[in-house]
mmCIF file of C-alpha atoms in Angstrom:
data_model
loop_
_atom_site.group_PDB
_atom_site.id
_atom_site.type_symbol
_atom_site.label_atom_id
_atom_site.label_comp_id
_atom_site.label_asym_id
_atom_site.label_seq_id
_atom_site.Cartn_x
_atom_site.Cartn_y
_atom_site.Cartn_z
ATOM 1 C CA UNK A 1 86.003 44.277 10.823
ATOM 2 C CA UNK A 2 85.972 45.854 14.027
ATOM 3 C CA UNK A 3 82.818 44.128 15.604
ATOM 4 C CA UNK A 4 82.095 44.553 19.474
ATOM 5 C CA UNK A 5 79.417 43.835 21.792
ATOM 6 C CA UNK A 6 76.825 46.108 22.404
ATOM 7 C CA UNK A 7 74.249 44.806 25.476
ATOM 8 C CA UNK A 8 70.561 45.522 25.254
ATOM 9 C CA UNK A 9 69.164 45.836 28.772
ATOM 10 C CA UNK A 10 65.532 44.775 28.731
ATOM 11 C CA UNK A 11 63.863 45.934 31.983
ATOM 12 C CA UNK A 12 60.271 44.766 33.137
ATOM 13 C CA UNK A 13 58.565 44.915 36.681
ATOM 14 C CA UNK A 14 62.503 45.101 38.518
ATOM 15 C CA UNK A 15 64.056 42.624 36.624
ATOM 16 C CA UNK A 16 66.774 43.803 34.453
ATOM 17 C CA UNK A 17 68.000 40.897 31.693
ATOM 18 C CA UNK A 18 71.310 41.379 29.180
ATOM 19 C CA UNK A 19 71.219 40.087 25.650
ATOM 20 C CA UNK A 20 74.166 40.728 23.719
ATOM 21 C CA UNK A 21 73.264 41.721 20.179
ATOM 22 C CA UNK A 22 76.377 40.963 18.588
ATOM 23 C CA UNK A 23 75.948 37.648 19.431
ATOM 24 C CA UNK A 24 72.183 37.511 19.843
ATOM 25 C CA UNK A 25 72.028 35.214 22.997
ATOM 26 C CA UNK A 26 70.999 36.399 26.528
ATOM 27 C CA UNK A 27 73.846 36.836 28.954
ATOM 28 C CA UNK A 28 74.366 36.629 33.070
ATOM 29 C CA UNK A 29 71.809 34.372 34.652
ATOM 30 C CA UNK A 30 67.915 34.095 34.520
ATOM 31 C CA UNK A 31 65.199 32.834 35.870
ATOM 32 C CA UNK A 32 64.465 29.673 35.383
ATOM 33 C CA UNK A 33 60.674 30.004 34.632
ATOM 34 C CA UNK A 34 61.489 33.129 32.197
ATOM 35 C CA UNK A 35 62.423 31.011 29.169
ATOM 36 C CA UNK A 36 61.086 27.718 30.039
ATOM 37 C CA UNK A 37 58.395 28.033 27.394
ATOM 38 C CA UNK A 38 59.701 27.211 24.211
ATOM 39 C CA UNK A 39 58.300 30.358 22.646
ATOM 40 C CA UNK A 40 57.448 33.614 24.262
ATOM 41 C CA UNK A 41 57.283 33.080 28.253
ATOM 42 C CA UNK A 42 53.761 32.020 29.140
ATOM 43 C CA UNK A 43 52.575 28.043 29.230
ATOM 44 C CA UNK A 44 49.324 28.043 28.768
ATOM 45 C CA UNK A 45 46.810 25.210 29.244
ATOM 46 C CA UNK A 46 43.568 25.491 28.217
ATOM 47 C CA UNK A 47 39.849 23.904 28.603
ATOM 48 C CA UNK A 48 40.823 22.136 31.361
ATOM 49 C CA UNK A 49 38.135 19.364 32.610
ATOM 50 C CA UNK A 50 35.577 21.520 34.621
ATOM 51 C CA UNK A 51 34.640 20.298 38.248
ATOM 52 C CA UNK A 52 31.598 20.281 40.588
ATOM 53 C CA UNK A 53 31.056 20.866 44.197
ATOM 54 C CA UNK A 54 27.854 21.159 46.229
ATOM 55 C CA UNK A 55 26.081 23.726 48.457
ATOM 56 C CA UNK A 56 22.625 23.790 50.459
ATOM 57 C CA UNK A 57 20.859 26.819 50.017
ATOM 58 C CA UNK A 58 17.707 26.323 50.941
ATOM 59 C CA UNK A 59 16.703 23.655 54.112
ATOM 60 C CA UNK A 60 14.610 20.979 53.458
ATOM 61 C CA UNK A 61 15.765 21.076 49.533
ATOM 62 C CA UNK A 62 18.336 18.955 47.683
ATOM 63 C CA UNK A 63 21.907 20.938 47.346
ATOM 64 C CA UNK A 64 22.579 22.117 44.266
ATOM 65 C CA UNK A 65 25.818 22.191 42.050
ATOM 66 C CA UNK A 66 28.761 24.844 42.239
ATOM 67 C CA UNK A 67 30.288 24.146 38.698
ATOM 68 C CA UNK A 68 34.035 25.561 38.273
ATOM 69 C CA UNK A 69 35.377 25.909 34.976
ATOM 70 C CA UNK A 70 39.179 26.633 34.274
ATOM 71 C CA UNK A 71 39.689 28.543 30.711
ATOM 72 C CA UNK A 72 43.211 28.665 30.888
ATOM 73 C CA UNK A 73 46.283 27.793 33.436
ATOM 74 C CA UNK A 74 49.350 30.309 32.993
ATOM 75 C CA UNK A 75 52.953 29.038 33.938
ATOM 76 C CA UNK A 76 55.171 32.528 33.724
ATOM 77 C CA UNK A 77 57.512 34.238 35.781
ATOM 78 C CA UNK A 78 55.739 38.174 35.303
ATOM 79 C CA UNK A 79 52.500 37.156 37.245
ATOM 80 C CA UNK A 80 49.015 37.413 33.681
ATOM 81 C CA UNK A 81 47.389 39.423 36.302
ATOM 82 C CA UNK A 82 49.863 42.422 38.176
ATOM 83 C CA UNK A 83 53.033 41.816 36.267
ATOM 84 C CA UNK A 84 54.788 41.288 39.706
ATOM 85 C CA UNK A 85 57.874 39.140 39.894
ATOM 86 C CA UNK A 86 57.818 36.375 42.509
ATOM 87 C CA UNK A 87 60.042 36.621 45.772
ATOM 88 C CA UNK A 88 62.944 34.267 44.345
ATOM 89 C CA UNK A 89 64.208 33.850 40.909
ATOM 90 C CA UNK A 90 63.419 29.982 41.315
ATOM 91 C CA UNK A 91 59.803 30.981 42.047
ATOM 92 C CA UNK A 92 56.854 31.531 39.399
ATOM 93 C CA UNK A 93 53.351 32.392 39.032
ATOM 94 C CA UNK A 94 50.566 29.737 37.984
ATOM 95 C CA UNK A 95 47.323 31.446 37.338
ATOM 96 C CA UNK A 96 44.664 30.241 37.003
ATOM 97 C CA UNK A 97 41.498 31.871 35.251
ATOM 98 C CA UNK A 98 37.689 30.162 34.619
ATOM 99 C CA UNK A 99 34.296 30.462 35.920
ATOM 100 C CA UNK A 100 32.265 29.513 38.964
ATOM 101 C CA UNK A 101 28.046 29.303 38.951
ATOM 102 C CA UNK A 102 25.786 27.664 40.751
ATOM 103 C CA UNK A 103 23.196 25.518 38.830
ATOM 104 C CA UNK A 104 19.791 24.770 39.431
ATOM 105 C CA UNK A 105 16.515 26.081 38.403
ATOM 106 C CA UNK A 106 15.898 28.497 40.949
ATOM 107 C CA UNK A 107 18.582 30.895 39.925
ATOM 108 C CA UNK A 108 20.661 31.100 42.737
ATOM 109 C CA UNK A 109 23.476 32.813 42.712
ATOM 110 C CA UNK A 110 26.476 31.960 45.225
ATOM 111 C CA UNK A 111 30.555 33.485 45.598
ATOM 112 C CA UNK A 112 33.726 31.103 46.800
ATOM 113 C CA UNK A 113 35.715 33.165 49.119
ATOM 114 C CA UNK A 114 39.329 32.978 48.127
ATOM 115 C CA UNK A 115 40.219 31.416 51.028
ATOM 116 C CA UNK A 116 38.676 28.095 49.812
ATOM 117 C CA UNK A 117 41.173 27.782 47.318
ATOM 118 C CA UNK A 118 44.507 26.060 47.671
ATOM 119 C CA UNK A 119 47.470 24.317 45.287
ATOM 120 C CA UNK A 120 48.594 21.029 45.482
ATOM 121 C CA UNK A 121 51.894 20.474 43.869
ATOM 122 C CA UNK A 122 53.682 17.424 42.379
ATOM 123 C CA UNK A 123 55.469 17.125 45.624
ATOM 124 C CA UNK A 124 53.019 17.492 47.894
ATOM 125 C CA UNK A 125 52.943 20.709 49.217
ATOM 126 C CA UNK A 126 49.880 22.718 49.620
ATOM 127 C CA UNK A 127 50.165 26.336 48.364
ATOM 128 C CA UNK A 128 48.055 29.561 49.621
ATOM 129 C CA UNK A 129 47.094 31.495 47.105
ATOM 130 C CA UNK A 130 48.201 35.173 46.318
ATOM 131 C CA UNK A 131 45.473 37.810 47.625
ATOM 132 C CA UNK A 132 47.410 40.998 45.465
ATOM 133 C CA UNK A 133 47.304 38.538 42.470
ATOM 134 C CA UNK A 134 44.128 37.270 42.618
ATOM 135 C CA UNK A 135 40.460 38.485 41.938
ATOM 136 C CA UNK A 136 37.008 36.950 43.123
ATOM 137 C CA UNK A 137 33.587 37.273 42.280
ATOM 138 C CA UNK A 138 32.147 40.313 44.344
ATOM 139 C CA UNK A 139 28.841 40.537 46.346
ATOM 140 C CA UNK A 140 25.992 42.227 44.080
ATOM 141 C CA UNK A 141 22.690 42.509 42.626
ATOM 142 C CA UNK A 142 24.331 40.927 39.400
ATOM 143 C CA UNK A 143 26.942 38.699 40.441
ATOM 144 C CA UNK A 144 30.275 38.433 38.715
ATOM 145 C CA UNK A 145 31.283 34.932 38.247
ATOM 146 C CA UNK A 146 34.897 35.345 36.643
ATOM 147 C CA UNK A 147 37.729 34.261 38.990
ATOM 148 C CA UNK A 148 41.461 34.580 38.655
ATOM 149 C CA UNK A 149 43.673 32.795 41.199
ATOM 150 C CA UNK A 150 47.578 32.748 41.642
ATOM 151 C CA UNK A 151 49.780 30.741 43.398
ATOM 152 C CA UNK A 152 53.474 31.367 43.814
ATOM 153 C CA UNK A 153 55.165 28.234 43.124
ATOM 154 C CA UNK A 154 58.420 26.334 42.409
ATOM 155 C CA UNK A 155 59.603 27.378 38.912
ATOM 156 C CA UNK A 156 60.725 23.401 38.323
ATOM 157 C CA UNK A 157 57.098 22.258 39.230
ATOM 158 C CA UNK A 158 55.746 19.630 36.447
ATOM 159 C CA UNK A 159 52.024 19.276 37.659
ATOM 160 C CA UNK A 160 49.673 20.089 40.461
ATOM 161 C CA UNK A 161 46.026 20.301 41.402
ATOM 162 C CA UNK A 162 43.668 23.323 42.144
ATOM 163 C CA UNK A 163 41.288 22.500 44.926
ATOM 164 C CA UNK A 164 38.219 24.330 46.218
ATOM 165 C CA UNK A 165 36.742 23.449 48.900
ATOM 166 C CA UNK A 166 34.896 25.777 50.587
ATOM 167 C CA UNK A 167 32.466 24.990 54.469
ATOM 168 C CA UNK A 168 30.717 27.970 53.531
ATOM 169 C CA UNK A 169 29.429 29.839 50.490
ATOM 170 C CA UNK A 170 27.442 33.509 50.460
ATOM 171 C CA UNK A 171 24.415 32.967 48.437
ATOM 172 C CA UNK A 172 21.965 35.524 47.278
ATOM 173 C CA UNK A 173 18.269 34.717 49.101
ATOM 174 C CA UNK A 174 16.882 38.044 47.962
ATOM 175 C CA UNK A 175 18.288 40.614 45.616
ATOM 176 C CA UNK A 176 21.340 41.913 46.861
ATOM 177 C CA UNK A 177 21.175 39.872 50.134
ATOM 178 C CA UNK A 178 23.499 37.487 50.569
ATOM 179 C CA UNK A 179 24.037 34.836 53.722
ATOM 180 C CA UNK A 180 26.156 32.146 54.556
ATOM 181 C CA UNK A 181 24.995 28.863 53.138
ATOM 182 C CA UNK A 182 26.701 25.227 53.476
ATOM 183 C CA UNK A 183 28.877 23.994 50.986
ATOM 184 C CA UNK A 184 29.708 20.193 50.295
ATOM 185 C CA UNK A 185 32.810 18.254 48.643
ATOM 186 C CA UNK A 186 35.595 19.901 46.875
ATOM 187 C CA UNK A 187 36.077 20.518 43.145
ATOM 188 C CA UNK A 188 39.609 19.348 41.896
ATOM 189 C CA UNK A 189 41.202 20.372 39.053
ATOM 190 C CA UNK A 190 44.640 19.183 37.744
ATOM 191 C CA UNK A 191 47.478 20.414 35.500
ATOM 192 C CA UNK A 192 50.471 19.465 34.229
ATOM 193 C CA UNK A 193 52.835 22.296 33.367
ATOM 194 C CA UNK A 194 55.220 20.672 30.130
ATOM 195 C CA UNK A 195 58.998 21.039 30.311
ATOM 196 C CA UNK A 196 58.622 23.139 26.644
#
């Protein structure tokens, strides 16, 4: 008979939301990419079509095939790596997590720099990626081949394309010796990012 509003504050990585419980709807504004997902507040797209790109290791031998492999893209506003916010509430994160190896017999073993990664969106504009949100494959006698790349992008974005195209690779010649080799092409990869 005497009902009133009591506000739950949730409070993540500096953002602070309202949801009145009486009511059980979120109050104030949001972020648009927090509750774009129509449930919890990650789009995901998985086994996205894998791309190839080429490198010469050796001279006077053919160049052999970087593969790239995307397990999953992640749409969210709390970056699936750090947690971190992006700059602007109409920002977001898209993540992107897979697998790069070089084929061939010969087992070669070759890292992408960061730097040869960049975001295309649907209007156009190339996007950097994050270096505190991200995490390449390391130098070492047994390579890691696990990537995760973020780009902070427009929170209304509906599709772009991840594209890696590096000049130059480091390739292991000997065990734990790694050089500069040539790389070839570019390896796109597109996704669309659904409304809900």
């Amino acid at each position: 008979e005497q009902r009133r509003t009591v506000d739950l504050q949730l409070k993540s990585a500096g953002l602070t939301q309202a949801i009145d419980l009486l009511e059980g709807k979120p109050k104030g504004d949001r972020p648009k990419a927090l509750y774009r997902p129509a449930d919890g507040t990650v789009l995901k797209q998985e086994a996205l079509p894998p791309a190839t790109f080429t490198i010469s290791i050796w001279p006077g031998k053919p160049p052999v095939p970087q593969d790239v492999t995307v397990k999953e893209a992640d749409f969210s506003y709390f970056n699936a790596m750090t947690n971190a916010v992006p700059s602007s509430p109409d920002k977001a994160w898209l993540t992107f997590v897979g697998k790069s190896s070089t084929g061939g017999s010969s087992g070669d073993i070759c890292v992408t720099t960061l730097a040869a990664h960049k975001l295309i969106d649907d209007k156009g504009t190339t996007i950097a990626p994050s270096e505190s949100a991200s995490k390449m494959p390391g130098e070492g006698f047994l390579a890691e081949e696990d990537f995760t790349v973020s780009f902070e992008v427009s929170a209304d974005i509906k599709s772009a394309t991840l594209d890696i195209a590096p000049n130059q690779m480091r390739c292991q010649i000997s065990t734990g010796n790694y050089q500069a080799r040539q790389a070839n092409g570019e390896a796109k990869i597109a996704v669309t990012i659904p409304e809900k």
